[in-house]
Structures are given as structure tokens and as C-alpha cells.
Amino acid sequence: MTLIIRNIIPVIKADFVGQNEVAIIDFISIDSRSLQNSKNTLFFAIIGPNNDGHNYILELIKIGVSNFVVQFIPNNLKNKANFLVVENTLDALQKFASFYRNTFDFPVIGITGSNGKTIIKEWLNFLLSPDYNIIRSPKSYNSQVGVPLSVLGINEKHNLAIFEAGISTTNEMTNLQKIIQPTIGILSNIGSAHDEGFHDAGEKIKEKLKLFSSVEVLIMNKNRTIEAFLNPKIKTFTWSSDDGKADVFVIATESSDKTEFKITYEKLCFKITIPFNDQASIENALHCLMVMLYFKYDQVVIQQRMTMLYPVEMRLKVKNGVNNTTLIDDSYSSDFQSLKIALDFLESQKQYKKKTLILSDIFQSGLVTDELYSQVSHLIVSNKINRVIAIGKTISGFKNKFPNCIAFETTENFLETIDKIPFENETILIKGARHFHFEELVVALEEKTHETVLEINLNAISHNLNFYKSKLNPETKLMVMVKAFGYGNGGFEVAKLLSHHKVDYLGVAFADEGISLKNAGIDLPIMVLNPENTSFSAIIQHQLEPEIYSIKGLVAFLKIAAQKKLKNFPIHIKLDTGMHRLGFEEENIDELIAKLKANKTVEVKSILSHLATSDDMKFIDFTLSQIKLFEELSFKLMSELDINPIRHILNTSGISNFPQAQYSMVRLGIGLYGVSNDDEEQKSLENVGTLKSIISQIRTIEAGESVGYGRRFIAEKPTKIATIPIGYADGISRHWGNGVGYVVIKNKKASILGNVCMDMLMVDISEIDCKEGTEVIIFGENPTVSFMAKQLGTIPYEIMTSISQRVKRVFYRE
């Protein structure tokens, strides 16, 4: 893309305020944090429910960005950049993408539905890429913002596009249709996703069908319900396994690890095999088959390529690597658009300043080779990558374009010398096309731990964060608690994501937690809620901010502050309003004021208290009395000391139940991690942590035989049991054994038999078709930690924070 401002102004109906109408634009951005922003960037200041892009314009100007699409010009910036002023910046982005799409004329496949969109897109890319130069949506860029950004990736060399469109409510698809303008439509599975955004199934179907208003053909599973809502002028190309009137009739025969299709189409009758047997994969594969038939592919080519379909990894994973390294695993795709996304993710998750990129040949860029690798070089330099390991015959020829580059023609060549290449104290992005088998690199570089993992969904954390942000007044600050290793989910990685989201404060329990985050590069203000007096010197050294909750603690801190000749060092005053755990009580306030008056070594950054029963509306009067006392005591402090600090009393449940007491900041805790005490609110949160393991061994025991210590389970009939390598040393309560709890295998419950052991537990799989190595879900969507807590007579906090550090954490983004 190379455009000039003058030509963009009429497209988005903007008023121009600036000096240079002929400024060149070659990159569109909505993210101020991207290191790819430069002087040729056009930044759209999108206003969302939780963020306003206008707030970041000044910092973008400081790094050289000078072109902005805005709804208003921030104060004192009018003459410092070019501004294209519009009524709505999101609408302007969509209009611009629609205009840009109109400059190209080639087949565009538009995919919508409730499930399967990304799988179909990735499989079609694999099946058709030998014959077409394809542009496709990166990852799951299918939203009101993601779709225009996907379309803006088209260039002159592309001759086929595949874009997803996702909606969550009415009046969204029309915008996406104007941007994508598909010539070929695919309607995937219609399920229950986003049902809450529609009155009924019919309304959802009608909204989704708007994407296909101008297609040449719509590919779909023949369905009378959907056809009833379909404009009869739209030509369909249908498949079915039970309706002989479909254009393509399919008979599927499933076996243990594959499915064979018998295809009848016009005068053709042939067979196809795919390496999957689950219903979702079968439907997704048949949609892909239909596209190949519509494109008139030879049946032999179809047979050859369909049998090579593969599981699609839709997640960027963060893993612990050898020698204090962090790995970002994106080892299944290598195209220019996804490289941009992966580099932004690297920056948002880096734990170490040193950054290494392992990159394979890049395919389907639509660019000539020289231009492609020049642009890749620019990306790598702008993202401040310290070292590049290039793998592939083509990219090796351009190694001089990359900083500190080592090149290998094949993955095997690299693996032969991997032990001689130093990897330590760095973040490593592993980004490769599938046939380079970069998963072998991940295995070689990953820290070796046992096969039980806790997977942390970073998208879900972002969703939950934004859910609670939406409840806050625009001016209310947000502190997020990352104590206890991020409630068991991981301290640094969660903190890094929160830093990326620009929350105002992080909260930890003890000084060592805060020191660890500071040493890892977290630069957000960090409050230490339970500091011991012996930790004050370390707190000062690492620029942490202590909560002060007693006269003894205050005197001790003031003494050290005086010795170190501090001035206005931030402290936080904790008031006890009824929790009776920590804090200054009402009778201490006068002495507290006397100690703080005229003291210049410290500054009261905030005054806080903690609600004891904000989650239980039976005690509403008690909570309101706490808030009332907090108002009185904090106001007295502010008046006597002539200060205006941040005030905060609300925790997660307080945010929802007592919004009138937001003051100037709230503290978000367990809600960030997807747990609420309110059943209705729980429906709006997304699950963050999924604890997984595998089956180590399977055996069958006879009637009368027992399982585990103490013979607590004795079989009454032949029973097939599986041993799972996770036990109470990993955080699984012994009370969860003996038939109380269960795990999930192949979407079926497997009851825990006998006592939970230190490192293992055993389950009944008599009715489950599985084998050694099959995945096991300990908790996540089912069972949830809330369900487990209720069964065990405890609280979700205990379940989450009990998961041992020896359990590997894997962080991922969809």
C-alpha cells in the first residue's frame, strides 16, 4: 500500500487540518504500542468502550508518527501533525478499507458462521495455495476492526482472498459485507456462540446471511431452516449427507483416526479420506471440498490434498525455554501479515531485553522476493530484534539484510548445530511455515518439565479486564492484583499483559513478588500490600510502593526514609473499616496525622480500605457502613494533611455491587481470572486457566481388585482405569478423590478412583474410547474451579493458588 493523504480525505469524508496533504502513507495502525508505527503510518484513533486512541497521539508524535484520523484534535496538538477529522474513526477505517477493497478485482471468499471459520480459512489456504497467491485474515481477525485491517493487507500480486467475518449482535454484518465484498460465500456451522446478542436463532441467521447479499455463489450444508431466510436470487452450491436434493451428496464412514467420504457430484463418484473423525472437522473439510469442486479441481488433486489436511494451531503460545529464555511458539505459519502480529505479540510479552527471531522462508506475501525481504528487514529492525536465525533456501540468500543473522538452508541443518548456539536470558519468537517442522525447534529449546500443564488464555484475561473496565467511570483508575503468582496463573506474564493494557497499578502481597516483577522489566507502579518492616529497604531500592497499616510500620519506614534522605516517596495508607485484618483504626487517626504532618520524606499516594462482605448482599448494611466510615476517615486525613490522594475501597465484587463507591480507583482481583461470585456475571466472563495432563497408562482390573493407597476403591466388575500424572503435590486436593471428583477425557467425565496420590491419580475410563497419551482436562470450562470449590467446601482462590510451581504454565493468545 502506498497512498497520499490528499486521496484519502474524500474517501473517509474528513476535514483536513495540517501542513502536508501529500504525505505518503504505507501503513495503517490502530495500536499505539506497535513498534511498526513510523512517519509513513496513518493512525486511526479508535474510541472503544475501554480505551480512546486520542490519548496516545502525543506519544506517537514523539516517535515520528505525523498522520492521524481523529474525531477531535487533542489540546495543544493542532500544529504538530496532520489531522483528518471525521465524525467516527471506526466508521472512517471501515470506509477506507471498503474503498481499498474496490481497487482489486479477483475472487474473494467470505466465511461466516458460529464455528469453524478459522479452520476452513486455513485449510483453504493450504489446499489452494499451490495455484493462487492468497491473502487471508491473520489468525482470527474477523471483527469490526479486524476485518478492515485484514483487507488493507491486500497488494497487487494477490489473486485470491479468504476473509472471515464474525458478529456478536445485529447491525454488524452489513459493515463487514461492504468491506469484504465476497464473490464466493461459505456459511459454516451455526451454533450457540453469541446467542445472547440475538432475540432468536432466526435473527442470527438473517444477520449472518447479509454477508452473502452479492455473492456469485453461496456454499453451505443444505438446510431448510437456513434456506427459508435466504434471498432466492442467491445461487447456492450445497452438500448434504441426508438430503438427495443437494448438489453434492456425501456418505461418510468414520474409523478410529480418519474419515472416508464417498462423493457423488453430477456424473462424478469418487472417494476422499481426511485424517480426522470428529464432526466439526468433517463439516469444515466438506466446505473446503466444495470450494475445490466449484473451482473445478481434478478429483485426483482433491484426493491428494485433502488427505494431507492437518490440525490448525490457532494460538500463539508462550513457554519457558532453556537457560532462562521465554519461547513464543508460532511454528505453524509464515506469511507477512501474521509476522507483523507475532512481532507485536513478542513486544507485549517479552521478559528479556534481548530478542531473537527464528524465521523460515515466507510464503504468499504477494510481493516479489527482493521487496518482500526488504519489508521483512524493515519490520525486524523497527521491532528492535537483536538476532535473527533464518531457515530456508530463499531467506538465507537475504541474511545480510537482517541484524546479527545466522542462516541455515533446512531445519535439520539448524538442529545439528543448535547445541553450539548460545540461547540464554532472551525472548525467542519461533515463526515458521508448517513444512519446516519448527515444532521440533520448540521441543529442543523448551524447558523440560512433566506433561501436566496449566494453559493460560491471554485473550480471556483481556476480555475479563475489559468487562470490568466497562463498569467503571471514565476517570476511575484501575489497580489489578497479581499477588500469589497471579492467583496461580503466572506473575510476570499476566503483569506484562496488564502493562500492555496500560492499567494504572499492580498489587502484590509481599516485597519479593514486586521485586521479581521489577527485575523482569515491569515498569508499572507496584503496591506491596503486606510489607514486613524488614523489607522496607528493598522496597525503596526497587521503587516499590508500600502499604502502611500501623503506627509501628510507619515509624519504621519514616526512619529508613530519613536515613536514605528520601523526598516524597510514595506510600499507601490502609484504614481498617471493619475487616479487622490490617489497617489504622479510628482511634489511631490523630496519631497517624501527627506523624505525617510536615514530613517531607514520604507522600501519601493513596488511602485505601478493604470490604469484608462485598460479595454477599445479605450484609449490604455492613458494607455500606464500611464505605461510610472510609469516607469519614479518609476525608479527615485529606483535610488535616491538605492532600488529595487516590482513594480506593472496592474489590472485584465491590466493582459490580457498589459502583457508587468507585472513588478514584478500584482493585480488580479474581474477576480478572474469570471467576465471579455472581452467577449472572459469571456468564460474561471467560475461562482463563485450563489444567491439562495426559493418560500415562491404561489397564483393566477385575472384580475384587483395588486401586491406590488404602484400597479405597475396590472394583465390583471388570474396570478399565487410566493413570494421570498429577497429584496432590501438583495442587489437587486429596478430598477430590474417591469418586467425589472427575476429570474430562474426550468430552466425557471420568470419575477419580481411590485416593489421589502425591504425583498421580487414577480414573475410570470403562465407557471412554481413549488411549495412552490422550489429553485429560483437570479443570477449565468443565469442571470449573468454582464447581470444584463448591464440592470441596472451599473457595476458588484456594483451588487456583494451590497449583504447584512444578506445573508448567503455557500462555497463549488466539
PDB file of N, CA and C in Angstrom, residues 140-224:
ATOM      1  N   SER A 140      -7.503 -14.732  13.831  1.00  0.00           N
ATOM      2  CA  SER A 140      -8.964 -14.581  13.852  1.00  0.00           C
ATOM      3  C   SER A 140      -9.365 -13.115  13.725  1.00  0.00           C
ATOM      4  N   TYR A 141      -8.776 -12.417  12.772  1.00  0.00           N
ATOM      5  CA  TYR A 141      -9.109 -11.008  12.559  1.00  0.00           C
ATOM      6  C   TYR A 141     -10.445 -10.919  11.826  1.00  0.00           C
ATOM      7  N   ASN A 142     -11.552 -11.123  12.554  1.00  0.00           N
ATOM      8  CA  ASN A 142     -12.855 -11.169  11.895  1.00  0.00           C
ATOM      9  C   ASN A 142     -13.875 -10.189  12.459  1.00  0.00           C
ATOM     10  N   SER A 143     -13.405  -9.206  13.226  1.00  0.00           N
ATOM     11  CA  SER A 143     -14.304  -8.273  13.903  1.00  0.00           C
ATOM     12  C   SER A 143     -14.490  -6.991  13.103  1.00  0.00           C
ATOM     13  N   GLN A 144     -15.206  -6.038  13.692  1.00  0.00           N
ATOM     14  CA  GLN A 144     -15.439  -4.749  13.052  1.00  0.00           C
ATOM     15  C   GLN A 144     -14.127  -3.993  12.820  1.00  0.00           C
ATOM     16  N   VAL A 145     -13.129  -4.276  13.624  1.00  0.00           N
ATOM     17  CA  VAL A 145     -11.807  -3.685  13.425  1.00  0.00           C
ATOM     18  C   VAL A 145     -10.887  -4.644  12.672  1.00  0.00           C
ATOM     19  N   GLY A 146     -10.956  -5.933  13.009  1.00  0.00           N
ATOM     20  CA  GLY A 146     -10.061  -6.907  12.398  1.00  0.00           C
ATOM     21  C   GLY A 146     -10.266  -7.084  10.908  1.00  0.00           C
ATOM     22  N   VAL A 147     -11.519  -7.044  10.441  1.00  0.00           N
ATOM     23  CA  VAL A 147     -11.797  -7.229   9.016  1.00  0.00           C
ATOM     24  C   VAL A 147     -11.172  -6.120   8.167  1.00  0.00           C
ATOM     25  N   PRO A 148     -11.386  -4.840   8.506  1.00  0.00           N
ATOM     26  CA  PRO A 148     -10.723  -3.819   7.687  1.00  0.00           C
ATOM     27  C   PRO A 148      -9.200  -3.917   7.698  1.00  0.00           C
ATOM     28  N   LEU A 149      -8.612  -4.256   8.836  1.00  0.00           N
ATOM     29  CA  LEU A 149      -7.158  -4.413   8.886  1.00  0.00           C
ATOM     30  C   LEU A 149      -6.712  -5.572   8.002  1.00  0.00           C
ATOM     31  N   SER A 150      -7.507  -6.649   7.939  1.00  0.00           N
ATOM     32  CA  SER A 150      -7.182  -7.782   7.069  1.00  0.00           C
ATOM     33  C   SER A 150      -7.221  -7.367   5.604  1.00  0.00           C
ATOM     34  N   VAL A 151      -8.280  -6.671   5.211  1.00  0.00           N
ATOM     35  CA  VAL A 151      -8.453  -6.257   3.810  1.00  0.00           C
ATOM     36  C   VAL A 151      -7.348  -5.298   3.390  1.00  0.00           C
ATOM     37  N   LEU A 152      -6.903  -4.459   4.308  1.00  0.00           N
ATOM     38  CA  LEU A 152      -5.850  -3.491   3.983  1.00  0.00           C
ATOM     39  C   LEU A 152      -4.495  -4.151   3.768  1.00  0.00           C
ATOM     40  N   GLY A 153      -4.419  -5.479   3.960  1.00  0.00           N
ATOM     41  CA  GLY A 153      -3.188  -6.209   3.677  1.00  0.00           C
ATOM     42  C   GLY A 153      -3.058  -6.657   2.230  1.00  0.00           C
ATOM     43  N   ILE A 154      -4.104  -6.444   1.430  1.00  0.00           N
ATOM     44  CA  ILE A 154      -4.051  -6.864   0.018  1.00  0.00           C
ATOM     45  C   ILE A 154      -2.996  -6.044  -0.727  1.00  0.00           C
ATOM     46  N   ASN A 155      -2.286  -6.717  -1.656  1.00  0.00           N
ATOM     47  CA  ASN A 155      -1.425  -5.971  -2.572  1.00  0.00           C
ATOM     48  C   ASN A 155      -1.633  -6.461  -4.004  1.00  0.00           C
ATOM     49  N   GLU A 156      -0.916  -5.845  -4.934  1.00  0.00           N
ATOM     50  CA  GLU A 156      -1.164  -6.050  -6.362  1.00  0.00           C
ATOM     51  C   GLU A 156      -0.863  -7.466  -6.842  1.00  0.00           C
ATOM     52  N   LYS A 157      -0.086  -8.232  -6.086  1.00  0.00           N
ATOM     53  CA  LYS A 157       0.296  -9.575  -6.521  1.00  0.00           C
ATOM     54  C   LYS A 157      -0.714 -10.643  -6.103  1.00  0.00           C
ATOM     55  N   HIS A 158      -1.624 -10.318  -5.209  1.00  0.00           N
ATOM     56  CA  HIS A 158      -2.604 -11.304  -4.771  1.00  0.00           C
ATOM     57  C   HIS A 158      -3.651 -11.539  -5.863  1.00  0.00           C
ATOM     58  N   ASN A 159      -4.119 -12.789  -5.953  1.00  0.00           N
ATOM     59  CA  ASN A 159      -5.188 -13.081  -6.917  1.00  0.00           C
ATOM     60  C   ASN A 159      -6.311 -13.923  -6.317  1.00  0.00           C
ATOM     61  N   LEU A 160      -6.303 -14.079  -4.991  1.00  0.00           N
ATOM     62  CA  LEU A 160      -7.398 -14.735  -4.276  1.00  0.00           C
ATOM     63  C   LEU A 160      -7.343 -14.277  -2.824  1.00  0.00           C
ATOM     64  N   ALA A 161      -8.520 -13.994  -2.256  1.00  0.00           N
ATOM     65  CA  ALA A 161      -8.585 -13.573  -0.858  1.00  0.00           C
ATOM     66  C   ALA A 161      -9.543 -14.479  -0.100  1.00  0.00           C
ATOM     67  N   ILE A 162      -9.232 -14.718   1.173  1.00  0.00           N
ATOM     68  CA  ILE A 162     -10.098 -15.506   2.061  1.00  0.00           C
ATOM     69  C   ILE A 162     -10.218 -14.737   3.373  1.00  0.00           C
ATOM     70  N   PHE A 163     -11.409 -14.223   3.652  1.00  0.00           N
ATOM     71  CA  PHE A 163     -11.608 -13.410   4.849  1.00  0.00           C
ATOM     72  C   PHE A 163     -12.745 -13.969   5.700  1.00  0.00           C
ATOM     73  N   GLU A 164     -12.533 -13.948   7.012  1.00  0.00           N
ATOM     74  CA  GLU A 164     -13.578 -14.319   7.973  1.00  0.00           C
ATOM     75  C   GLU A 164     -14.398 -13.094   8.344  1.00  0.00           C
ATOM     76  N   ALA A 165     -15.659 -13.327   8.715  1.00  0.00           N
ATOM     77  CA  ALA A 165     -16.488 -12.262   9.273  1.00  0.00           C
ATOM     78  C   ALA A 165     -17.202 -12.802  10.495  1.00  0.00           C
ATOM     79  N   GLY A 166     -16.948 -12.182  11.642  1.00  0.00           N
ATOM     80  CA  GLY A 166     -17.592 -12.605  12.884  1.00  0.00           C
ATOM     81  C   GLY A 166     -18.457 -11.490  13.434  1.00  0.00           C
ATOM     82  N   ILE A 167     -19.626 -11.839  13.939  1.00  0.00           N
ATOM     83  CA  ILE A 167     -20.519 -10.846  14.531  1.00  0.00           C
ATOM     84  C   ILE A 167     -21.008 -11.356  15.879  1.00  0.00           C
ATOM     85  N   SER A 168     -21.448 -10.438  16.727  1.00  0.00           N
ATOM     86  CA  SER A 168     -21.960 -10.828  18.035  1.00  0.00           C
ATOM     87  C   SER A 168     -23.366 -10.302  18.288  1.00  0.00           C
ATOM     88  N   THR A 169     -23.856  -9.434  17.370  1.00  0.00           N
ATOM     89  CA  THR A 169     -25.203  -8.904  17.527  1.00  0.00           C
ATOM     90  C   THR A 169     -25.696  -8.373  16.184  1.00  0.00           C
ATOM     91  N   THR A 170     -26.864  -7.762  16.182  1.00  0.00           N
ATOM     92  CA  THR A 170     -27.451  -7.268  14.938  1.00  0.00           C
ATOM     93  C   THR A 170     -26.735  -6.011  14.442  1.00  0.00           C
ATOM     94  N   ASN A 171     -26.984  -5.685  13.180  1.00  0.00           N
ATOM     95  CA  ASN A 171     -26.485  -4.455  12.543  1.00  0.00           C
ATOM     96  C   ASN A 171     -24.961  -4.387  12.493  1.00  0.00           C
ATOM     97  N   GLU A 172     -24.310  -5.539  12.414  1.00  0.00           N
ATOM     98  CA  GLU A 172     -22.852  -5.557  12.285  1.00  0.00           C
ATOM     99  C   GLU A 172     -22.400  -6.082  10.915  1.00  0.00           C
ATOM    100  N   MET A 173     -23.144  -7.044  10.359  1.00  0.00           N
ATOM    101  CA  MET A 173     -22.675  -7.709   9.156  1.00  0.00           C
ATOM    102  C   MET A 173     -22.699  -6.812   7.924  1.00  0.00           C
ATOM    103  N   THR A 174     -23.623  -5.885   7.852  1.00  0.00           N
ATOM    104  CA  THR A 174     -23.683  -5.007   6.680  1.00  0.00           C
ATOM    105  C   THR A 174     -22.367  -4.268   6.494  1.00  0.00           C
ATOM    106  N   ASN A 175     -21.786  -3.787   7.581  1.00  0.00           N
ATOM    107  CA  ASN A 175     -20.490  -3.100   7.508  1.00  0.00           C
ATOM    108  C   ASN A 175     -19.413  -4.029   6.966  1.00  0.00           C
ATOM    109  N   LEU A 176     -19.396  -5.265   7.458  1.00  0.00           N
ATOM    110  CA  LEU A 176     -18.358  -6.211   7.043  1.00  0.00           C
ATOM    111  C   LEU A 176     -18.540  -6.622   5.584  1.00  0.00           C
ATOM    112  N   GLN A 177     -19.799  -6.720   5.139  1.00  0.00           N
ATOM    113  CA  GLN A 177     -20.049  -7.071   3.738  1.00  0.00           C
ATOM    114  C   GLN A 177     -19.488  -6.001   2.806  1.00  0.00           C
ATOM    115  N   LYS A 178     -19.657  -4.745   3.172  1.00  0.00           N
ATOM    116  CA  LYS A 178     -19.154  -3.652   2.337  1.00  0.00           C
ATOM    117  C   LYS A 178     -17.630  -3.661   2.256  1.00  0.00           C
ATOM    118  N   ILE A 179     -16.999  -4.157   3.293  1.00  0.00           N
ATOM    119  CA  ILE A 179     -15.532  -4.190   3.321  1.00  0.00           C
ATOM    120  C   ILE A 179     -15.000  -5.405   2.567  1.00  0.00           C
ATOM    121  N   ILE A 180     -15.558  -6.580   2.848  1.00  0.00           N
ATOM    122  CA  ILE A 180     -15.065  -7.812   2.226  1.00  0.00           C
ATOM    123  C   ILE A 180     -15.543  -7.933   0.786  1.00  0.00           C
ATOM    124  N   GLN A 181     -16.830  -7.611   0.553  1.00  0.00           N
ATOM    125  CA  GLN A 181     -17.442  -7.751  -0.770  1.00  0.00           C
ATOM    126  C   GLN A 181     -17.116  -9.116  -1.376  1.00  0.00           C
ATOM    127  N   PRO A 182     -17.502 -10.194  -0.681  1.00  0.00           N
ATOM    128  CA  PRO A 182     -17.146 -11.527  -1.168  1.00  0.00           C
ATOM    129  C   PRO A 182     -17.829 -11.856  -2.495  1.00  0.00           C
ATOM    130  N   THR A 183     -17.122 -12.572  -3.335  1.00  0.00           N
ATOM    131  CA  THR A 183     -17.713 -13.098  -4.563  1.00  0.00           C
ATOM    132  C   THR A 183     -18.156 -14.540  -4.364  1.00  0.00           C
ATOM    133  N   ILE A 184     -17.535 -15.218  -3.395  1.00  0.00           N
ATOM    134  CA  ILE A 184     -17.894 -16.591  -3.041  1.00  0.00           C
ATOM    135  C   ILE A 184     -18.149 -16.610  -1.532  1.00  0.00           C
ATOM    136  N   GLY A 185     -19.268 -17.167  -1.116  1.00  0.00           N
ATOM    137  CA  GLY A 185     -19.595 -17.223   0.307  1.00  0.00           C
ATOM    138  C   GLY A 185     -19.542 -18.633   0.846  1.00  0.00           C
ATOM    139  N   ILE A 186     -19.139 -18.756   2.100  1.00  0.00           N
ATOM    140  CA  ILE A 186     -19.205 -20.042   2.813  1.00  0.00           C
ATOM    141  C   ILE A 186     -19.913 -19.795   4.138  1.00  0.00           C
ATOM    142  N   LEU A 187     -21.000 -20.516   4.367  1.00  0.00           N
ATOM    143  CA  LEU A 187     -21.682 -20.467   5.654  1.00  0.00           C
ATOM    144  C   LEU A 187     -21.307 -21.730   6.419  1.00  0.00           C
ATOM    145  N   SER A 188     -20.517 -21.556   7.461  1.00  0.00           N
ATOM    146  CA  SER A 188     -20.072 -22.716   8.242  1.00  0.00           C
ATOM    147  C   SER A 188     -21.151 -23.101   9.246  1.00  0.00           C
ATOM    148  N   ASN A 189     -20.799 -23.908  10.197  1.00  0.00           N
ATOM    149  CA  ASN A 189     -21.725 -24.370  11.217  1.00  0.00           C
ATOM    150  C   ASN A 189     -22.393 -23.211  11.957  1.00  0.00           C
ATOM    151  N   ILE A 190     -23.706 -23.301  12.181  1.00  0.00           N
ATOM    152  CA  ILE A 190     -24.428 -22.322  13.004  1.00  0.00           C
ATOM    153  C   ILE A 190     -24.661 -22.955  14.368  1.00  0.00           C
ATOM    154  N   GLY A 191     -24.029 -22.402  15.386  1.00  0.00           N
ATOM    155  CA  GLY A 191     -24.161 -22.940  16.737  1.00  0.00           C
ATOM    156  C   GLY A 191     -24.664 -21.897  17.705  1.00  0.00           C
ATOM    157  N   SER A 192     -24.327 -22.074  18.987  1.00  0.00           N
ATOM    158  CA  SER A 192     -24.871 -21.220  20.037  1.00  0.00           C
ATOM    159  C   SER A 192     -23.996 -20.030  20.376  1.00  0.00           C
ATOM    160  N   ALA A 193     -22.822 -19.908  19.744  1.00  0.00           N
ATOM    161  CA  ALA A 193     -21.931 -18.795  20.069  1.00  0.00           C
ATOM    162  C   ALA A 193     -22.635 -17.464  19.830  1.00  0.00           C
ATOM    163  N   HIS A 194     -22.542 -16.562  20.792  1.00  0.00           N
ATOM    164  CA  HIS A 194     -23.102 -15.210  20.721  1.00  0.00           C
ATOM    165  C   HIS A 194     -24.625 -15.192  20.649  1.00  0.00           C
ATOM    166  N   ASP A 195     -25.266 -16.266  21.098  1.00  0.00           N
ATOM    167  CA  ASP A 195     -26.732 -16.282  21.110  1.00  0.00           C
ATOM    168  C   ASP A 195     -27.308 -15.103  21.882  1.00  0.00           C
ATOM    169  N   GLU A 196     -26.567 -14.681  22.932  1.00  0.00           N
ATOM    170  CA  GLU A 196     -27.085 -13.607  23.781  1.00  0.00           C
ATOM    171  C   GLU A 196     -27.242 -12.291  23.035  1.00  0.00           C
ATOM    172  N   GLY A 197     -26.604 -12.163  21.858  1.00  0.00           N
ATOM    173  CA  GLY A 197     -26.699 -10.923  21.090  1.00  0.00           C
ATOM    174  C   GLY A 197     -27.901 -10.862  20.163  1.00  0.00           C
ATOM    175  N   PHE A 198     -28.712 -11.931  20.164  1.00  0.00           N
ATOM    176  CA  PHE A 198     -29.837 -12.001  19.236  1.00  0.00           C
ATOM    177  C   PHE A 198     -31.102 -12.444  19.977  1.00  0.00           C
ATOM    178  N   HIS A 199     -32.264 -12.017  19.445  1.00  0.00           N
ATOM    179  CA  HIS A 199     -33.527 -12.416  20.074  1.00  0.00           C
ATOM    180  C   HIS A 199     -33.786 -13.905  19.904  1.00  0.00           C
ATOM    181  N   ASP A 200     -33.434 -14.441  18.729  1.00  0.00           N
ATOM    182  CA  ASP A 200     -33.666 -15.859  18.467  1.00  0.00           C
ATOM    183  C   ASP A 200     -32.734 -16.312  17.354  1.00  0.00           C
ATOM    184  N   ALA A 201     -32.786 -17.609  17.046  1.00  0.00           N
ATOM    185  CA  ALA A 201     -31.904 -18.182  16.027  1.00  0.00           C
ATOM    186  C   ALA A 201     -32.164 -17.566  14.657  1.00  0.00           C
ATOM    187  N   GLY A 202     -33.434 -17.275  14.358  1.00  0.00           N
ATOM    188  CA  GLY A 202     -33.765 -16.686  13.063  1.00  0.00           C
ATOM    189  C   GLY A 202     -33.112 -15.338  12.850  1.00  0.00           C
ATOM    190  N   GLU A 203     -33.104 -14.515  13.892  1.00  0.00           N
ATOM    191  CA  GLU A 203     -32.481 -13.199  13.779  1.00  0.00           C
ATOM    192  C   GLU A 203     -30.978 -13.339  13.534  1.00  0.00           C
ATOM    193  N   LYS A 204     -30.352 -14.322  14.195  1.00  0.00           N
ATOM    194  CA  LYS A 204     -28.917 -14.533  13.996  1.00  0.00           C
ATOM    195  C   LYS A 204     -28.622 -15.015  12.573  1.00  0.00           C
ATOM    196  N   ILE A 205     -29.426 -15.929  12.073  1.00  0.00           N
ATOM    197  CA  ILE A 205     -29.224 -16.436  10.713  1.00  0.00           C
ATOM    198  C   ILE A 205     -29.366 -15.320   9.696  1.00  0.00           C
ATOM    199  N   LYS A 206     -30.401 -14.510   9.840  1.00  0.00           N
ATOM    200  CA  LYS A 206     -30.618 -13.401   8.893  1.00  0.00           C
ATOM    201  C   LYS A 206     -29.452 -12.425   8.899  1.00  0.00           C
ATOM    202  N   GLU A 207     -28.915 -12.159  10.086  1.00  0.00           N
ATOM    203  CA  GLU A 207     -27.786 -11.228  10.183  1.00  0.00           C
ATOM    204  C   GLU A 207     -26.553 -11.810   9.483  1.00  0.00           C
ATOM    205  N   LYS A 208     -26.284 -13.081   9.700  1.00  0.00           N
ATOM    206  CA  LYS A 208     -25.106 -13.697   9.077  1.00  0.00           C
ATOM    207  C   LYS A 208     -25.245 -13.751   7.556  1.00  0.00           C
ATOM    208  N   LEU A 209     -26.437 -14.007   7.066  1.00  0.00           N
ATOM    209  CA  LEU A 209     -26.648 -14.124   5.627  1.00  0.00           C
ATOM    210  C   LEU A 209     -26.431 -12.805   4.887  1.00  0.00           C
ATOM    211  N   LYS A 210     -26.430 -11.686   5.607  1.00  0.00           N
ATOM    212  CA  LYS A 210     -26.186 -10.391   4.958  1.00  0.00           C
ATOM    213  C   LYS A 210     -24.813 -10.336   4.295  1.00  0.00           C
ATOM    214  N   LEU A 211     -23.876 -11.151   4.767  1.00  0.00           N
ATOM    215  CA  LEU A 211     -22.548 -11.166   4.159  1.00  0.00           C
ATOM    216  C   LEU A 211     -22.616 -11.606   2.698  1.00  0.00           C
ATOM    217  N   PHE A 212     -23.623 -12.373   2.359  1.00  0.00           N
ATOM    218  CA  PHE A 212     -23.670 -13.002   1.036  1.00  0.00           C
ATOM    219  C   PHE A 212     -24.630 -12.300   0.074  1.00  0.00           C
ATOM    220  N   SER A 213     -24.981 -11.061   0.353  1.00  0.00           N
ATOM    221  CA  SER A 213     -26.003 -10.371  -0.447  1.00  0.00           C
ATOM    222  C   SER A 213     -25.621 -10.216  -1.908  1.00  0.00           C
ATOM    223  N   SER A 214     -24.324 -10.227  -2.236  1.00  0.00           N
ATOM    224  CA  SER A 214     -23.906 -10.010  -3.627  1.00  0.00           C
ATOM    225  C   SER A 214     -22.957 -11.085  -4.139  1.00  0.00           C
ATOM    226  N   VAL A 215     -22.956 -12.258  -3.534  1.00  0.00           N
ATOM    227  CA  VAL A 215     -22.011 -13.295  -3.961  1.00  0.00           C
ATOM    228  C   VAL A 215     -22.473 -13.953  -5.265  1.00  0.00           C
ATOM    229  N   GLU A 216     -21.502 -14.505  -5.972  1.00  0.00           N
ATOM    230  CA  GLU A 216     -21.826 -15.307  -7.157  1.00  0.00           C
ATOM    231  C   GLU A 216     -22.403 -16.649  -6.744  1.00  0.00           C
ATOM    232  N   VAL A 217     -21.919 -17.166  -5.622  1.00  0.00           N
ATOM    233  CA  VAL A 217     -22.386 -18.454  -5.142  1.00  0.00           C
ATOM    234  C   VAL A 217     -22.191 -18.529  -3.632  1.00  0.00           C
ATOM    235  N   LEU A 218     -23.123 -19.223  -2.961  1.00  0.00           N
ATOM    236  CA  LEU A 218     -23.015 -19.465  -1.528  1.00  0.00           C
ATOM    237  C   LEU A 218     -22.878 -20.968  -1.302  1.00  0.00           C
ATOM    238  N   ILE A 219     -21.775 -21.364  -0.659  1.00  0.00           N
ATOM    239  CA  ILE A 219     -21.511 -22.769  -0.340  1.00  0.00           C
ATOM    240  C   ILE A 219     -22.001 -23.046   1.078  1.00  0.00           C
ATOM    241  N   MET A 220     -22.822 -24.086   1.232  1.00  0.00           N
ATOM    242  CA  MET A 220     -23.391 -24.359   2.552  1.00  0.00           C
ATOM    243  C   MET A 220     -23.882 -25.806   2.630  1.00  0.00           C
ATOM    244  N   ASN A 221     -24.017 -26.277   3.863  1.00  0.00           N
ATOM    245  CA  ASN A 221     -24.668 -27.546   4.135  1.00  0.00           C
ATOM    246  C   ASN A 221     -26.168 -27.332   3.916  1.00  0.00           C
ATOM    247  N   LYS A 222     -26.765 -28.120   3.049  1.00  0.00           N
ATOM    248  CA  LYS A 222     -28.175 -27.909   2.715  1.00  0.00           C
ATOM    249  C   LYS A 222     -29.028 -27.996   3.971  1.00  0.00           C
ATOM    250  N   ASN A 223     -29.820 -26.935   4.192  1.00  0.00           N
ATOM    251  CA  ASN A 223     -30.559 -26.810   5.441  1.00  0.00           C
ATOM    252  C   ASN A 223     -31.826 -26.003   5.177  1.00  0.00           C
ATOM    253  N   ARG A 224     -32.983 -26.632   5.386  1.00  0.00           N
ATOM    254  CA  ARG A 224     -34.250 -25.969   5.062  1.00  0.00           C
ATOM    255  C   ARG A 224     -34.491 -24.722   5.909  1.00  0.00           C
TER     256      ARG A 224
END
